């Protein structure tokens, strides 16, 4: 059996880093970890090829070679996924689909031969057994969540690592918290499920042995969901693993209570983490109460962020506007908070109600849901009728984004963070890619860019005050360019809130 594993195209988004990738000569930010995991769950005797449309084209000769296509992806890849399925079908291939997009919207993809939904560890074996018996069904669903101890090492041999900016590893799925707008607990459960340190090390070894020395993303919903296990099992193993390794700095997603645990912060830094994405959502306690974000309440959020920065981890933050409790003053309050926090990567979105969430149910009861939502909350769209009115939300959102990504404010935050953050314990070795990024940013931002003065100011300041952080200063300048392009393209050009 010849099998194509196809990952549809991701459009330009806040997280695609598309405008930043050209500086480092890469084609995509992350490899498709879900499809690589699926590949490892398929029979060993099958011949597999990965075609990630974010790094290469799907050629007719690939289609002619294959007997079957496995298509995965997220909601954001919907359009490309549909085109891929149509092309595979036209070539006479049996098409198997799965992953977040199809799990969330199975009825929208009746053209696929098989919808193998939820976690493949649970549903793929049944499909494979039925296929062998000649009676494969249209749809496979799981009633619970899988035990991650059975999840295989992803098939890294299928990936051309040179095309990507980062690699990915997953340690856990699920989150103990209960945020009203978030669908993580619906999709992955409340009780965090964990891999063993041995499993994680085996995955890291595979990536390292393939020659990888750049960043590695721990793609957990909340990396610190089980702090005891982290401190006693995984982090000690990662600290030991790192001793004879070069590069491979880690980053992940976690909740703000990380700030309360100096021991955990210290161990994460020693294990090689240098940044963490945290859902901050709002500086307004009433909004935090409204969305059940208990872990963010009754604390000085700015102080918590500072604690994390001082420990040596950069905080990237998620923020939301459009809560029922938001008044028109929220936009300026968010801008002020973001500026004071020194969070350079601030993902601000309008509240969206995703199917399956408590928010969706509540707003539907109130007849305030209009459409399924794009799933990308940074594209200047929403699928809810906000209490403050659509026009006011849209206008406030645009003004907020314009302010925080204006070069002056952006570079000011970068400097604030660079001042505050401890120099990282581990850094990436200088290589051709990083040297190229420096030269390209020097030309595109430092000579041709409108922000040239701010660019050189940041670089000179960092070289004098914190020389070890110069690579981070260059990275911030490049990211700033990407975020501004995305803002210009999607948010600042939009007229009014677009409804999905
Ligand atoms: C890492 C991650 C990212 C990364 C990289 C994604 C990438 N290219 O790989 C980044 C940060 C870029 C990202 C961005 C976004 N993300 Co994201 N992300 C994740 C996260 C945390 C982990 C994904 C992962 O690698 N998981 C590990 C693998 C092993 O799991 P998996 O992919 O789900 O695969 C399993 C099954 O789904 C299934 N499967 C997967 N593919 C296939 C294919 C076949 C054929 C079959 C049979 C089965 C199958 O089997 C696998 C093993 O169980 C998930 C949440 C999560 N826990 O999964 C959200 C998630 C995928 N992201 C989501 C969203 C919404 C986004 C954003 C739109 C957020 C935003 N506001 O901008 C952006 C858009 C993407 C972009 N590039 O712009 C949603 C997708 C929802 C949906 N219906 O599609 C998720 C599920 C989170 C959520 N809370 O809903 N994301």
Coordinates of C-alpha atoms and ligand atoms in Angstrom, one line a residue:
X1 CA 0.0 0.0 0.0
X2 CA 1.4 3.4 -1.0
X3 CA 0.1 6.2 1.2
X4 CA 0.3 9.9 0.9
X5 CA -0.1 11.9 4.1
X6 CA -1.2 15.4 3.0
X7 CA -1.1 18.6 5.1
X8 CA -3.2 21.4 3.5
X9 CA -2.0 24.9 3.1
X10 CA -2.1 27.3 6.1
X11 CA -3.1 30.8 5.0
X12 CA -1.1 33.8 6.2
X13 CA -2.1 34.3 9.9
X14 CA -0.7 35.7 13.1
X15 CA 0.8 32.3 13.9
X16 CA 1.9 31.3 10.4
X17 CA 4.9 33.5 10.8
X18 CA 4.8 33.6 7.0
X19 CA 6.4 37.1 6.6
X20 CA 9.1 36.2 9.1
X21 CA 10.1 32.8 7.6
X22 CA 11.7 34.4 4.5
X23 CA 14.3 36.0 6.8
X24 CA 15.5 32.6 8.0
X25 CA 15.1 30.8 4.7
X26 CA 12.4 28.5 6.0
X27 CA 9.1 27.6 4.4
X28 CA 6.9 26.7 7.4
X29 CA 6.9 27.3 11.1
X30 CA 5.9 23.8 12.3
X31 CA 5.7 20.3 10.9
X32 CA 2.3 18.5 11.0
X33 CA 2.8 16.5 14.2
X34 CA -0.7 14.9 14.0
X35 CA -0.1 13.4 10.6
X36 CA 3.4 12.2 11.6
X37 CA 1.8 10.4 14.6
X38 CA -0.8 8.9 12.3
X39 CA 2.0 7.7 10.0
X40 CA 3.5 5.8 13.0
X41 CA 0.1 4.2 13.7
X42 CA -0.2 2.8 10.2
X43 CA 1.2 -0.7 9.3
X44 CA 5.0 -0.8 9.0
X45 CA 4.8 -2.5 5.7
X46 CA 3.0 0.4 4.0
X47 CA 5.1 2.9 2.1
X48 CA 4.4 6.4 3.3
X49 CA 5.2 9.9 1.9
X50 CA 4.4 13.2 3.6
X51 CA 3.3 16.1 1.4
X52 CA 3.1 19.3 3.5
X53 CA 1.6 21.9 1.1
X54 CA 3.2 24.6 3.2
X55 CA 6.7 23.4 2.1
X56 CA 6.1 21.7 -1.3
X57 CA 3.5 21.2 -4.1
X58 CA 1.3 18.1 -4.5
X59 CA 2.4 16.7 -7.8
X60 CA 0.4 14.6 -10.2
X61 CA 3.2 12.0 -10.0
X62 CA 2.6 11.8 -6.2
X63 CA -1.1 11.1 -6.8
X64 CA -0.3 8.6 -9.5
X65 CA 2.1 6.7 -7.1
X66 CA -0.4 6.5 -4.2
X67 CA -3.2 4.1 -3.4
X68 CA -4.6 6.1 -0.6
X69 CA -4.5 9.6 0.9
X70 CA -4.6 10.6 4.5
X71 CA -5.5 14.3 4.9
X72 CA -5.3 16.1 8.3
X73 CA -5.4 19.7 9.4
X74 CA -7.1 22.5 11.4
X75 CA -10.1 24.6 10.7
X76 CA -7.9 27.3 9.3
X77 CA -6.8 25.0 6.5
X78 CA -10.5 24.3 5.5
X79 CA -10.2 25.8 1.9
X80 CA -7.0 24.0 1.0
X81 CA -8.3 20.7 2.6
X82 CA -11.3 20.8 0.3
X83 CA -9.2 21.3 -2.8
X84 CA -6.8 18.5 -1.8
X85 CA -9.7 16.1 -1.2
X86 CA -11.2 17.0 -4.6
X87 CA -7.8 16.4 -6.4
X88 CA -7.2 13.1 -4.6
X89 CA -10.7 11.9 -5.5
X90 CA -10.3 13.0 -9.1
X91 CA -7.2 10.8 -9.2
X92 CA -9.1 7.9 -8.0
X93 CA -7.6 7.8 -4.5
X94 CA -9.4 6.6 -1.4
X95 CA -9.4 9.6 0.9
X96 CA -9.2 9.2 4.7
X97 CA -9.5 12.4 6.8
X98 CA -8.9 13.2 10.4
X99 CA -7.6 15.8 12.8
X100 CA -9.1 18.9 14.4
X101 CA -10.8 20.3 11.3
X102 CA -12.7 17.1 10.4
X103 CA -13.4 16.2 14.1
X104 CA -15.1 19.6 14.6
X105 CA -16.9 19.6 11.2
X106 CA -17.4 16.1 10.0
X107 CA -20.7 16.8 8.2
X108 CA -19.0 19.4 6.0
X109 CA -16.8 16.8 4.4
X110 CA -19.1 14.1 3.2
X111 CA -16.9 13.9 0.0
X112 CA -14.2 12.1 2.0
X113 CA -14.4 8.3 1.8
X114 CA -13.6 7.9 5.5
X115 CA -13.7 10.3 8.5
X116 CA -11.5 8.8 11.2
X117 CA -12.2 11.3 13.9
X118 CA -11.0 12.2 17.4
X119 CA -7.6 10.8 18.6
X120 CA -6.2 8.4 16.0
X121 CA -4.7 6.2 18.7
X122 CA -8.3 5.2 19.4
X123 CA -10.1 5.3 16.0
X124 CA -7.4 4.3 13.5
X125 CA -7.0 0.7 14.6
X126 CA -10.7 0.0 14.0
X127 CA -10.5 1.6 10.6
X128 CA -7.5 -0.5 9.7
X129 CA -9.1 -3.7 10.9
X130 CA -12.3 -3.0 8.9
X131 CA -10.2 -2.1 5.8
X132 CA -8.4 -5.4 6.0
X133 CA -11.7 -7.2 6.3
X134 CA -13.0 -5.3 3.3
X135 CA -15.7 -3.4 5.2
X136 CA -14.4 0.0 6.0
X137 CA -17.0 2.4 7.4
X138 CA -17.6 6.0 6.6
X139 CA -17.1 7.4 10.1
X140 CA -15.1 6.4 13.1
X141 CA -15.5 8.2 16.5
X142 CA -14.1 7.6 20.0
X143 CA -16.2 7.8 23.1
X144 CA -13.3 8.8 25.4
X145 CA -9.7 9.9 25.4
X146 CA -6.7 7.8 24.7
X147 CA -4.0 6.8 27.2
X148 CA -0.9 8.7 25.8
X149 CA 1.4 5.9 27.0
X150 CA 0.3 4.1 23.8
X151 CA 1.1 7.0 21.5
X152 CA 4.0 6.2 19.2
X153 CA 7.1 8.3 18.4
X154 CA 6.0 10.4 15.3
X155 CA 7.5 9.3 12.0
X156 CA 10.2 12.0 11.8
X157 CA 11.9 10.1 9.0
X158 CA 9.2 11.5 6.7
X159 CA 10.0 15.2 7.3
X160 CA 12.6 17.4 5.6
X161 CA 13.5 19.3 8.7
X162 CA 15.4 21.9 6.8
X163 CA 12.1 23.5 5.6
X164 CA 10.8 24.2 9.1
X165 CA 11.6 26.9 11.7
X166 CA 10.8 24.6 14.7
X167 CA 10.1 21.0 15.5
X168 CA 7.4 19.8 17.9
X169 CA 7.0 17.3 20.7
X170 CA 3.9 16.7 22.8
X171 CA 4.1 15.7 26.4
X172 CA 0.4 16.0 27.6
X173 CA -3.1 16.6 26.4
X174 CA -5.9 18.3 28.4
X175 CA -6.2 21.1 30.9
X176 CA -7.5 21.2 34.4
X177 CA -9.1 24.7 34.1
X178 CA -12.5 25.6 32.9
X179 CA -12.3 28.8 30.8
X180 CA -15.8 29.5 29.3
X181 CA -14.5 30.2 25.7
X182 CA -12.0 27.4 25.4
X183 CA -12.6 24.2 23.6
X184 CA -9.5 22.3 24.9
X185 CA -11.4 20.5 27.7
X186 CA -14.1 19.5 25.2
X187 CA -11.5 18.2 22.7
X188 CA -8.9 16.7 25.1
X189 CA -10.5 16.5 28.6
X190 CA -10.0 18.0 32.0
X191 CA -7.7 15.4 33.4
X192 CA -4.3 15.9 31.8
X193 CA -3.0 12.8 30.1
X194 CA 0.8 12.5 30.1
X195 CA 3.5 10.7 28.3
X196 CA 6.3 9.1 30.3
X197 CA 9.8 10.9 30.4
X198 CA 11.1 7.9 28.4
X199 CA 8.6 8.5 25.7
X200 CA 9.4 12.2 25.5
X201 CA 13.2 11.5 25.6
X202 CA 12.8 9.0 22.8
X203 CA 11.0 11.7 20.7
X204 CA 13.7 14.2 21.4
X205 CA 16.4 11.8 20.6
X206 CA 14.9 11.0 17.3
X207 CA 14.8 14.8 16.5
X208 CA 18.3 15.4 17.8
X209 CA 19.8 12.4 16.0
X210 CA 18.3 13.7 12.7
X211 CA 20.6 16.7 13.2
X212 CA 18.1 19.2 14.6
X213 CA 19.6 22.0 16.8
X214 CA 16.9 24.8 16.6
X215 CA 13.8 25.4 18.6
X216 CA 11.4 22.6 19.8
X217 CA 7.8 23.4 20.7
X218 CA 6.1 21.4 23.4
X219 CA 2.7 21.6 21.9
X220 CA 0.8 20.9 25.1
X221 CA -2.5 22.6 25.9
X222 CA -1.1 23.4 29.4
X223 CA 2.4 22.1 30.0
X224 CA 2.2 22.6 33.7
X225 CA -1.2 20.9 34.1
X226 CA 0.5 18.3 36.4
X227 CA 3.2 20.2 38.3
X228 CA 4.1 17.3 40.6
X229 CA 4.8 15.0 37.7
X230 CA 6.7 17.7 35.9
X231 CA 9.0 18.4 38.8
X232 CA 9.7 14.9 39.8
X233 CA 9.7 13.1 36.5
X234 CA 9.8 15.0 33.2
X235 CA 11.9 18.1 34.0
X236 CA 14.7 16.1 35.8
X237 CA 14.8 13.9 32.7
X238 CA 15.0 16.9 30.4
X239 CA 17.7 18.5 32.5
X240 CA 19.8 15.3 32.2
X241 CA 19.1 15.0 28.5
X242 CA 20.3 18.5 27.8
X243 CA 23.7 18.0 29.4
X244 CA 25.5 16.8 26.3
X245 CA 23.2 18.5 23.7
X246 CA 23.6 21.7 21.7
X247 CA 20.8 24.2 20.8
X248 CA 17.3 22.8 20.9
X249 CA 15.8 25.5 23.1
X250 CA 12.2 24.6 24.2
X251 CA 9.0 26.7 24.3
X252 CA 5.5 25.8 25.3
X253 CA 2.0 26.9 26.5
X254 CA 1.1 27.1 30.2
X255 CA -1.2 28.9 32.7
X256 CA -0.3 32.0 34.7
X257 CA 0.1 30.0 38.0
X258 CA 3.5 29.1 36.7
X259 CA 4.5 32.5 38.1
X260 CA 3.7 31.3 41.7
X261 CA 6.2 28.4 41.6
X262 CA 9.8 29.5 41.6
X263 CA 11.1 25.9 41.8
X264 CA 9.1 25.0 38.6
X265 CA 10.3 28.2 36.8
X266 CA 13.9 27.4 37.7
X267 CA 13.6 23.8 36.6
X268 CA 12.0 24.8 33.3
X269 CA 14.9 27.2 32.6
X270 CA 17.5 24.6 33.5
X271 CA 15.7 22.1 31.2
X272 CA 16.1 24.6 28.4
X273 CA 12.8 26.5 28.1
X274 CA 13.1 30.1 27.0
X275 CA 9.5 31.1 26.4
X276 CA 6.0 30.3 27.2
X277 CA 2.6 31.3 25.8
X278 CA 0.0 32.2 28.5
X279 CA -3.6 33.1 28.2
X280 CA -3.8 36.4 30.0
X281 CA -7.1 37.4 28.4
X282 CA -7.9 40.7 30.2
X283 CA -6.6 43.1 32.9
X284 CA -10.2 43.4 34.1
X285 CA -11.1 41.1 36.9
X286 CA -14.9 41.3 36.1
X287 CA -14.1 39.9 32.6
X288 CA -11.9 37.2 34.1
X289 CA -14.8 36.2 36.5
X290 CA -17.2 36.3 33.5
X291 CA -15.1 33.8 31.5
X292 CA -14.3 31.6 34.6
X293 CA -10.6 32.3 34.3
X294 CA -10.1 31.6 38.0
X295 CA -6.4 31.1 37.7
X296 CA -5.9 34.7 36.5
X297 CA -8.0 36.3 39.2
X298 CA -7.0 37.9 42.5
X299 CA -3.4 38.4 41.4
X300 CA -1.3 41.2 40.2
X301 CA -1.0 40.0 36.6
X302 CA 1.9 42.4 35.7
X303 CA 3.8 41.1 38.7
X304 CA 3.2 37.5 37.7
X305 CA 4.5 38.3 34.2
X306 CA 7.5 40.0 35.6
X307 CA 8.3 37.0 37.8
X308 CA 8.3 34.8 34.8
X309 CA 10.5 37.2 32.7
X310 CA 13.0 37.5 35.6
X311 CA 13.3 33.8 35.9
X312 CA 14.4 33.7 32.3
X313 CA 11.3 32.8 30.3
X314 CA 9.7 35.2 27.8
X315 CA 6.0 35.4 28.1
X316 CA 3.9 35.5 24.9
X317 CA 0.3 36.5 25.8
X318 CA -3.2 35.8 24.5
X319 CA -5.7 38.6 25.1
X320 CA -9.4 38.8 24.3
X321 CA -11.8 41.8 23.8
X322 CA -15.6 41.5 23.4
X323 CA -16.6 40.1 26.8
X324 CA -20.0 41.1 28.1
X325 CA -18.4 43.0 30.9
X326 CA -16.1 45.0 28.6
X327 CA -16.9 48.7 28.4
X328 CA -15.4 51.0 25.7
X329 CA -12.5 51.8 28.0
X330 CA -11.2 48.2 27.7
X331 CA -9.3 48.9 24.5
X332 CA -7.1 51.5 26.0
X333 CA -6.7 49.5 29.2
X334 CA -5.5 46.5 27.1
X335 CA -3.0 48.7 25.2
X336 CA -1.7 50.1 28.5
X337 CA -1.5 46.7 30.1
X338 CA 0.3 45.1 27.1
X339 CA 2.8 48.0 27.0
X340 CA 3.5 47.8 30.7
X341 CA 3.8 44.0 30.6
X342 CA 6.6 44.0 28.0
X343 CA 4.8 41.1 26.2
X344 CA 6.2 41.5 22.7
X345 CA 4.1 38.7 21.1
X346 CA 0.6 39.8 22.1
X347 CA -2.1 37.8 20.4
X348 CA -5.2 39.9 20.8
X349 CA -8.5 38.5 19.4
X350 CA -12.1 39.3 19.5
X351 CA -14.2 36.8 21.5
X352 CA -15.5 34.0 19.4
X353 CA -17.8 31.2 20.5
X354 CA -16.5 27.8 19.4
X355 CA -18.9 24.9 19.1
X356 CA -18.9 22.7 22.2
X357 CA -17.8 25.4 24.6
X358 CA -19.8 26.7 27.5
X359 CA -19.7 30.1 25.9
X360 CA -21.3 28.8 22.7
X361 CA -24.1 27.2 24.7
X362 CA -24.8 30.3 26.7
X363 CA -24.7 32.7 23.7
X364 CA -26.8 30.4 21.6
X365 CA -29.4 30.4 24.4
X366 CA -29.3 34.2 24.2
X367 CA -29.5 34.0 20.4
X368 CA -26.2 35.8 20.0
X369 CA -24.3 33.2 17.9
X370 CA -24.1 33.9 14.2
X371 CA -22.2 31.2 12.3
X372 CA -19.5 28.7 13.3
X373 CA -16.6 31.2 13.7
X374 CA -13.4 31.1 11.8
X375 CA -11.5 29.6 14.6
X376 CA -8.7 32.2 14.1
X377 CA -9.4 34.8 16.6
X378 CA -6.8 37.2 15.2
X379 CA -8.4 37.6 11.8
X380 CA -10.6 40.5 12.8
X381 CA -13.8 38.4 12.7
X382 CA -16.3 37.1 15.3
X383 CA -19.3 34.9 15.3
X384 CA -21.1 36.5 18.3
X385 CA -23.2 39.6 18.8
X386 CA -21.2 41.4 21.4
X387 CA -22.9 43.4 24.1
X388 CA -21.1 46.6 23.3
X389 CA -22.3 46.4 19.7
X390 CA -20.4 45.1 16.6
X391 CA -19.2 48.5 15.3
X392 CA -17.9 49.6 18.6
X393 CA -16.0 46.3 19.1
X394 CA -14.6 46.4 15.6
X395 CA -13.5 50.0 15.9
X396 CA -11.9 49.4 19.4
X397 CA -10.2 46.2 18.2
X398 CA -8.7 47.9 15.2
X399 CA -7.5 50.9 17.2
X400 CA -5.9 48.5 19.8
X401 CA -4.1 46.4 17.2
X402 CA -2.9 49.5 15.4
X403 CA -1.5 50.9 18.6
X404 CA 0.3 47.8 19.9
X405 CA 1.9 46.9 16.6
X406 CA 2.8 50.5 15.7
X407 CA 6.6 50.3 15.4
X408 CA 7.2 52.8 18.3
X409 CA 5.1 50.8 20.8
X410 CA 6.3 47.5 19.5
X411 CA 10.0 48.3 19.9
X412 CA 9.3 49.9 23.3
X413 CA 7.9 46.6 24.5
X414 CA 10.8 44.7 23.1
X415 CA 13.2 46.9 25.0
X416 CA 11.2 46.6 28.2
X417 CA 11.3 42.8 27.9
X418 CA 15.0 42.7 27.0
X419 CA 15.7 44.8 30.1
X420 CA 13.5 42.6 32.4
X421 CA 14.4 39.1 31.2
X422 CA 17.3 37.1 32.5
X423 CA 19.7 36.0 29.8
X424 CA 18.8 32.4 28.8
X425 CA 20.7 29.5 30.2
X426 CA 20.9 27.8 26.8
X427 CA 21.1 29.4 23.4
X428 CA 21.1 28.2 19.8
X429 CA 24.6 28.0 18.2
X430 CA 25.3 30.6 15.5
X431 CA 24.7 29.0 12.1
X432 CA 24.2 29.9 8.5
X433 CA 20.4 30.4 9.1
X434 CA 20.9 32.8 12.0
X435 CA 23.7 34.7 10.2
X436 CA 21.4 35.1 7.2
X437 CA 18.6 36.4 9.4
X438 CA 20.9 39.0 10.8
X439 CA 22.0 40.2 7.4
X440 CA 18.5 40.1 5.9
X441 CA 17.0 41.9 8.8
X442 CA 19.8 44.5 8.6
X443 CA 19.0 45.2 5.0
X444 CA 15.2 44.9 5.0
X445 CA 14.4 46.5 8.4
X446 CA 17.6 48.5 9.0
X447 CA 18.1 50.0 5.6
X448 CA 14.8 49.7 3.7
X449 CA 12.3 49.6 6.6
X450 CA 10.4 52.5 7.9
X451 CA 11.4 51.5 11.4
X452 CA 15.1 51.6 10.6
X453 CA 15.9 54.0 13.5
X454 CA 14.1 51.8 16.0
X455 CA 15.7 48.7 14.6
X456 CA 19.3 50.0 15.0
X457 CA 18.5 51.6 18.4
X458 CA 17.3 48.2 19.7
X459 CA 20.3 46.4 18.3
X460 CA 22.8 48.9 19.6
X461 CA 21.1 49.1 23.0
X462 CA 21.1 45.3 23.4
X463 CA 24.7 44.9 22.2
X464 CA 25.8 47.3 24.9
X465 CA 23.5 46.4 27.7
X466 CA 22.7 42.7 27.2
X467 CA 24.9 41.3 24.4
X468 CA 23.7 37.7 25.0
X469 CA 20.2 38.8 24.0
X470 CA 21.2 40.2 20.6
X471 CA 19.7 37.2 18.7
X472 CA 16.4 37.7 20.6
X473 CA 16.4 41.4 19.6
X474 CA 16.8 40.4 16.0
X475 CA 14.0 37.8 16.3
X476 CA 11.7 40.5 17.8
X477 CA 12.4 42.8 14.9
X478 CA 11.6 40.1 12.4
X479 CA 8.4 39.1 14.3
X480 CA 7.4 42.7 14.5
X481 CA 7.6 42.9 10.7
X482 CA 5.3 39.8 10.4
X483 CA 2.8 41.0 12.9
X484 CA 2.5 44.4 11.2
X485 CA 2.0 42.9 7.8
X486 CA -0.7 40.6 9.2
X487 CA -2.4 43.5 11.0
X488 CA -2.3 45.6 7.8
X489 CA -3.7 42.9 5.7
X490 CA -6.5 41.5 7.8
X491 CA -7.4 43.9 10.6
X492 CA -6.7 47.4 9.6
X493 CA -8.2 47.0 6.1
X494 CA -11.4 45.4 7.4
X495 CA -14.5 47.5 7.5
X496 CA -16.7 46.6 10.5
X497 CA -16.7 43.2 12.2
X498 CA -16.9 40.4 9.6
X499 CA -19.4 37.8 10.5
X500 CA -18.5 34.2 9.5
Ligands
LIG1 C1 0.7 23.3 18.3 C2 -0.6 24.0 18.0 C3 -0.6 25.0 17.1 C4 0.7 25.5 16.5 C5 1.2 24.8 15.3 C6 0.2 24.0 14.5 C7 0.8 23.1 13.5 N1 1.0 23.5 12.3 O1 1.1 22.0 13.7 C8 0.4 27.0 16.2 C9 0.9 27.8 17.4 C10 1.0 27.6 15.0 C11 -1.1 27.0 16.2 C12 -1.8 28.0 15.7 C13 -3.2 28.0 15.6 N2 -4.0 27.1 16.2 CO1 -3.4 25.5 17.1 N3 -3.0 24.1 18.2 C14 -1.8 23.5 18.5 C15 -2.1 22.4 19.5 C16 -1.8 23.0 20.9 C17 -1.3 21.2 19.4 C18 -1.4 20.6 17.9 C19 -0.6 19.3 17.9 O2 0.5 19.3 17.3 N4 -1.0 18.3 18.6 C20 -0.4 17.0 18.7 C21 -0.9 16.1 17.6 C22 -0.3 14.7 17.9 O3 -2.3 16.0 17.8 P1 -3.3 16.3 16.6 O4 -2.7 17.2 15.6 O5 -4.6 16.7 17.2 O6 -3.5 14.9 15.9 C23 -4.2 13.8 16.5 C24 -5.6 13.8 16.1 O7 -6.2 15.0 15.8 C25 -5.6 12.8 14.9 N5 -5.2 13.3 13.6 C26 -4.5 14.4 13.3 N6 -4.4 14.5 11.9 C27 -5.0 13.4 11.4 C28 -5.1 13.0 10.1 C29 -5.8 11.8 9.8 C30 -6.0 11.3 8.4 C31 -6.3 11.0 10.9 C32 -7.0 9.7 10.6 C33 -6.2 11.4 12.2 C34 -5.5 12.6 12.5 O8 -4.6 11.9 15.3 C35 -3.6 12.6 16.1 C36 -3.1 11.7 17.2 O9 -4.1 11.5 18.1 C37 -3.6 22.1 19.3 C38 -4.3 21.6 20.5 C39 -4.0 20.1 20.7 N7 -3.8 19.7 21.9 O10 -3.8 19.4 19.8 C40 -4.1 23.5 18.8 C41 -5.2 23.5 17.8 C42 -4.9 22.5 16.7 N8 -5.1 24.9 17.2 C43 -6.2 25.4 17.0 C44 -6.4 26.7 16.5 C45 -7.8 27.3 16.5 C46 -5.3 27.5 16.1 C47 -5.3 28.9 15.6 C48 -6.4 29.2 14.6 C49 -5.3 29.8 16.8 C50 -5.4 31.3 16.6 N9 -6.2 31.9 17.3 O11 -4.8 31.9 15.8 C51 -3.9 29.1 14.9 C52 -4.0 28.8 13.4 C53 -2.9 28.1 12.8 C54 -1.9 29.0 12.1 N10 -0.7 28.5 11.8 O12 -2.0 30.1 12.0 C55 -7.4 24.5 17.3 C56 -7.9 23.9 16.1 C57 -9.4 23.8 16.1 C58 -10.0 23.2 14.8 N11 -11.3 22.9 14.8 O13 -9.3 23.1 13.8 C59 -6.7 23.5 18.3 C60 -7.3 22.1 18.3 C61 -6.8 24.1 19.7 C62 -8.1 24.3 20.2 N12 -8.2 24.8 21.4 O14 -9.1 24.2 19.6 N13 -1.6 25.9 16.8

